[in-house]
Amino acid sequence: GWKAGGHAALYAQAVSSLEPPPDQVDQMLRRVKRYDPKGHDQWPDANLALQRLMSSYMGDIRSEQGLKIGLYRLQELIGEWKMAARHPHETMRVLEIANLATIAKACLTDALERKASSHYHLHFRVDYPEWDPPEWKKWVLVRQQEDKISIEHRPIEYKSH
């Protein structure tokens, strides 16, 4: 809120240039131009489809088969979208849905990678019903760079006070 705005104003006064790097501008323009004003899908429909997909495949009870189907359906859904962005508000919403789809892909990938059920991570896999086996007391980090996903495992470091 107001505190973040104050910090942003102080930062803006301290830097010599507020111009973003040209490659960042080009990348964002390419992303925005993907959405055609003549597209036939509306962002609320795309948002609802994404919510339904995640409810179906990332619900309380998960399995390898269900998570793989969820990832497949997500890719299918993204490929089918022809979202319209006729004005700045719709452009913002369409980009928001695209970001949510990226997060959905990361969540599904993470859940598929974690081959254990875990109280700590609110994750139950019917195909791995043992709760918190020692070898899975770790973080699964999922990153996306461009279109490539990388997965990394890191130990959870508990610090006692």
mmCIF file of C-alpha atoms in Angstrom, residues 3 18 46 49 59 65-66 100-101 109 125 135 141 144 159:
data_model
loop_
_atom_site.group_PDB
_atom_site.id
_atom_site.type_symbol
_atom_site.label_atom_id
_atom_site.label_comp_id
_atom_site.label_asym_id
_atom_site.label_seq_id
_atom_site.Cartn_x
_atom_site.Cartn_y
_atom_site.Cartn_z
ATOM 1 C CA LYS A 3 4.415 2.240 2.481
ATOM 2 C CA LEU A 18 13.861 4.605 -15.091
ATOM 3 C CA ALA A 46 -10.390 -18.895 -19.604
ATOM 4 C CA ALA A 49 -11.540 -23.251 -17.237
ATOM 5 C CA GLY A 59 -7.360 -31.275 -5.392
ATOM 6 C CA GLN A 65 -1.985 -40.488 -13.501
ATOM 7 C CA GLY A 66 -4.227 -37.573 -12.487
ATOM 8 C CA LEU A 100 -1.789 -18.165 -13.563
ATOM 9 C CA ALA A 101 -1.387 -20.874 -16.209
ATOM 10 C CA THR A 109 4.998 -30.354 -12.072
ATOM 11 C CA ARG A 125 -0.691 -38.951 -3.148
ATOM 12 C CA GLU A 135 14.009 -39.198 2.065
ATOM 13 C CA LEU A 141 11.966 -26.234 -6.537
ATOM 14 C CA GLN A 144 10.694 -21.911 -15.671
ATOM 15 C CA LYS A 159 16.590 -24.087 12.794
#
